[in-house]
Short mmCIF file of C-alpha atoms and ligand atoms in Angstrom, two decimals:
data_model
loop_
_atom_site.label_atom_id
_atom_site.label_comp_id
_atom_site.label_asym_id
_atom_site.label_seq_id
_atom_site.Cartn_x
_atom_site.Cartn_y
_atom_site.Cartn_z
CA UNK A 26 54.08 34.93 -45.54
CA UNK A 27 57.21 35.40 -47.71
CA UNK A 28 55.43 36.57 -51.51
CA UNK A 29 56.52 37.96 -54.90
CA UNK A 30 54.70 40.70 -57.09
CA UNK A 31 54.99 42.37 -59.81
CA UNK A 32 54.95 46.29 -60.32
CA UNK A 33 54.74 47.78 -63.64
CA UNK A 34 55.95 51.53 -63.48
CA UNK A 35 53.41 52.81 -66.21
CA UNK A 36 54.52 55.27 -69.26
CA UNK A 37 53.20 58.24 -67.74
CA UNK A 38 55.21 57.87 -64.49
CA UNK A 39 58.79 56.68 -66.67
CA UNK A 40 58.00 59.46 -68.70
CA UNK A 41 58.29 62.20 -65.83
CA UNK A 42 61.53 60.37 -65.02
CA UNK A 43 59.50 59.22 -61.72
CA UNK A 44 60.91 55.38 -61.86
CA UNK A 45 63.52 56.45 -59.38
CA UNK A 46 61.65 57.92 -57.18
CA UNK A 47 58.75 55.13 -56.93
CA UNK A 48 61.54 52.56 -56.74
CA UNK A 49 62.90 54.07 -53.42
CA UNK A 50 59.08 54.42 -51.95
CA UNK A 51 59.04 50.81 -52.59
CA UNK A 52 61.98 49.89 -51.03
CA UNK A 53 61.26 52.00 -47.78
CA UNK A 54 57.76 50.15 -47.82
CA UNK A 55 60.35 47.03 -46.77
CA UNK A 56 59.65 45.51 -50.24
CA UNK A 57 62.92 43.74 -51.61
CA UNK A 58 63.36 44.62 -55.99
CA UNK A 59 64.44 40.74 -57.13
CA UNK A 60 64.22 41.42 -60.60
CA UNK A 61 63.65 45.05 -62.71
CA UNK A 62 64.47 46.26 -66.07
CA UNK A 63 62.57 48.92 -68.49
CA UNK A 64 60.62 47.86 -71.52
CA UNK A 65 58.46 48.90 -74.19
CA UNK A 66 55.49 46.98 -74.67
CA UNK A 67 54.25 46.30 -78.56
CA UNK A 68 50.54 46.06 -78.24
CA UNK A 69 50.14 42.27 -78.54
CA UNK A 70 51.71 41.87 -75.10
CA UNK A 71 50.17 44.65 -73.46
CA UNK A 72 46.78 43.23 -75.10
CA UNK A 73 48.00 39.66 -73.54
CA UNK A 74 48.66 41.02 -69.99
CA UNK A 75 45.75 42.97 -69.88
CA UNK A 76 42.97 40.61 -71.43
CA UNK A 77 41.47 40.22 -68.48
CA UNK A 78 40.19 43.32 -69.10
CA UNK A 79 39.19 42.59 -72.99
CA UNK A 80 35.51 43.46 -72.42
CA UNK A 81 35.80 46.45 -70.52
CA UNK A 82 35.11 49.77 -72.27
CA UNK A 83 38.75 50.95 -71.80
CA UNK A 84 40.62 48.11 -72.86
CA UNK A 85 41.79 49.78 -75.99
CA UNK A 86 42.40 53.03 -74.56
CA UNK A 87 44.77 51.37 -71.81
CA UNK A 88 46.65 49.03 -73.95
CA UNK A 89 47.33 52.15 -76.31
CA UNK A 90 48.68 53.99 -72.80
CA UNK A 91 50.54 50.84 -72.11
CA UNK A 92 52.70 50.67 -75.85
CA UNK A 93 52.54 54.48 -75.86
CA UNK A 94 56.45 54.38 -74.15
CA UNK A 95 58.75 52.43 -72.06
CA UNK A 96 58.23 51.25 -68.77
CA UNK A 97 60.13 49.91 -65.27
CA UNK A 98 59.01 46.34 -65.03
CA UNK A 99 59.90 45.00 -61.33
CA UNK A 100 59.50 41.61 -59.22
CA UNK A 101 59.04 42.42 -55.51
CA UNK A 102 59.44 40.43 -52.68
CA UNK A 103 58.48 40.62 -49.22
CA UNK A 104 56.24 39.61 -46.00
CA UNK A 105 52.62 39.97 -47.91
CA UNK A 106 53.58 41.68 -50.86
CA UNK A 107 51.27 41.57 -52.75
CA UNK A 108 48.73 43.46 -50.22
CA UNK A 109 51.63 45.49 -49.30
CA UNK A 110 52.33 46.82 -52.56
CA UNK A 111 48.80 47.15 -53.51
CA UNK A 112 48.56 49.58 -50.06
CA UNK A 113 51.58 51.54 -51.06
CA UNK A 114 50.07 52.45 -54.64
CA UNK A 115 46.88 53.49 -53.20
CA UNK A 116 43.41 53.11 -54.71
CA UNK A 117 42.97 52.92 -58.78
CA UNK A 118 41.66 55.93 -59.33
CA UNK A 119 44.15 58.60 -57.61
CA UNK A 120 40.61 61.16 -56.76
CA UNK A 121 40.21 57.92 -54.29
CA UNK A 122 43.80 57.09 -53.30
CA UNK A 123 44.99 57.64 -49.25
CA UNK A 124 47.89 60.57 -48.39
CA UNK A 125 51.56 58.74 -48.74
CA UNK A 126 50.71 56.41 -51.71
CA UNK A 127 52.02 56.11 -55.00
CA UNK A 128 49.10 56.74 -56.80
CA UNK A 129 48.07 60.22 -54.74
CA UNK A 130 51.03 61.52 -55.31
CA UNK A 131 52.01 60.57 -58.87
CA UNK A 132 48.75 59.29 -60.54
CA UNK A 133 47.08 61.67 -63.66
CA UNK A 134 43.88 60.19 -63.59
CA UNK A 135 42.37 56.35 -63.32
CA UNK A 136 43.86 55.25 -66.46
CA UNK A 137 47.25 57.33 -66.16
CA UNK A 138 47.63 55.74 -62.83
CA UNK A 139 51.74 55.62 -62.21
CA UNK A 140 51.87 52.06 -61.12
CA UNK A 141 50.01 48.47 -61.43
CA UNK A 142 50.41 45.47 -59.33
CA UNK A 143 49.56 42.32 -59.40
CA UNK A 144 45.60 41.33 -57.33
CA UNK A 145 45.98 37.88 -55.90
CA UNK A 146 48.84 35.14 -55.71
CA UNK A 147 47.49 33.45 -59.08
CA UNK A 148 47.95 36.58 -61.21
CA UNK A 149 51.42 37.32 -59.35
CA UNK A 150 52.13 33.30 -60.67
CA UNK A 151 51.04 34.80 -64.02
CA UNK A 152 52.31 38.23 -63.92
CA UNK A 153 55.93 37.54 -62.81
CA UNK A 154 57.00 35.29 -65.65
CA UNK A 155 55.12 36.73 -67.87
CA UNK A 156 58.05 39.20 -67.79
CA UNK A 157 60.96 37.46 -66.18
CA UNK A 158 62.71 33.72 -67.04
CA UNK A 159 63.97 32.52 -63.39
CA UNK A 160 67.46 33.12 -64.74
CA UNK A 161 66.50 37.15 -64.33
CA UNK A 162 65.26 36.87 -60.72
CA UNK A 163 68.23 37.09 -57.93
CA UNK A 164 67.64 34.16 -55.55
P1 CMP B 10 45.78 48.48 -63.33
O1 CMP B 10 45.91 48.23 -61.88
O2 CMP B 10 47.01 48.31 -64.17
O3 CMP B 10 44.64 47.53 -63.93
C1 CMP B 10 43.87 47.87 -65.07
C2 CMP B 10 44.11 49.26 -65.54
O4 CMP B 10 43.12 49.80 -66.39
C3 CMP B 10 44.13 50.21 -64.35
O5 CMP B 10 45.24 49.97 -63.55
C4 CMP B 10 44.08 51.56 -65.09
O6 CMP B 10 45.36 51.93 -65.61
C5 CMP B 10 43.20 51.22 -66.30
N1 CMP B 10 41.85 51.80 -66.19
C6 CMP B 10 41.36 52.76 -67.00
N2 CMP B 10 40.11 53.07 -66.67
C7 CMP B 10 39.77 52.29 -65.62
C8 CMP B 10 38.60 52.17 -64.85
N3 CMP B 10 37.50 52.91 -65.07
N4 CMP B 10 38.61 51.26 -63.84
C9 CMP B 10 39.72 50.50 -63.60
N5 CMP B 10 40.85 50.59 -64.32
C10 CMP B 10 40.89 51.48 -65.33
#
């Protein structure tokens, strides 16, 4: 099945000027970009995308990462993509993540994690226009 996603390239990763390089692992995974572009979050969005996660311990601590610099938002399209993209980062926490994936080779730690991507069709629904009007996404 044809599917979008959304990535988030996180500050630690555009930081190390790694946006490139993630970008073309992405693309070699067969995932098409439809829509990128880097931004810095202020912390009522990141609080907005993330508040989902308002009652766990380190919601402040990642929405403090999150606004702490810019980052390489993308919307990626191919066959599954959002299980495809979600097995090319690797697990969360990069002590857990396989050989080849994003996260082993790029992560810090669980919060300092490189990449995110969206779970589940709904939150790619959610996700993708949460940072792109359909004017920004190439048909
Ligand atoms: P992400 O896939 O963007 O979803 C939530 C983020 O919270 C996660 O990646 C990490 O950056 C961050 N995080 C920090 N600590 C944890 C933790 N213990 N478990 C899961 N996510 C965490």
């Amino acid at each position: 099945m044809l599917q979008r996603t959304l990535s988030i390239i996180k500050p630690d990763a555009v930081s190390r000027n790694l946006a490139g390089d993630i970008l073309a692992m992405i693309q070699a995974a067969g995932l098409t970009v439809k829509a990128t572009k880097m931004i810095q979050l202020t912390r009522a969005q990141a609080e907005a995308f993330y508040a989902v996660h308002k009652e766990r311990p380190f919601y402040g601590s990642l929405c403090d990462f999150m606004t702490s610099g810019p980052v390489v938002v993308s919307a990626l399209e191919g066959e599954n993509a959002i299980q495809a993209y979600r097995d090319l980062m690797g697990a969360t926490n990069p002590a857990n993540a396989a050989e080849g994936t994003i996260r082993k080779r790029f992560a810090l730690d669980v919060e300092k994690n490189a990449v995110h991507g969206s779970d589940a069709p709904e939150t790619a629904a959610q996700e993708i226009p949460f940072f792109f009007s359909a004017l920004e996404i190439v048909g």
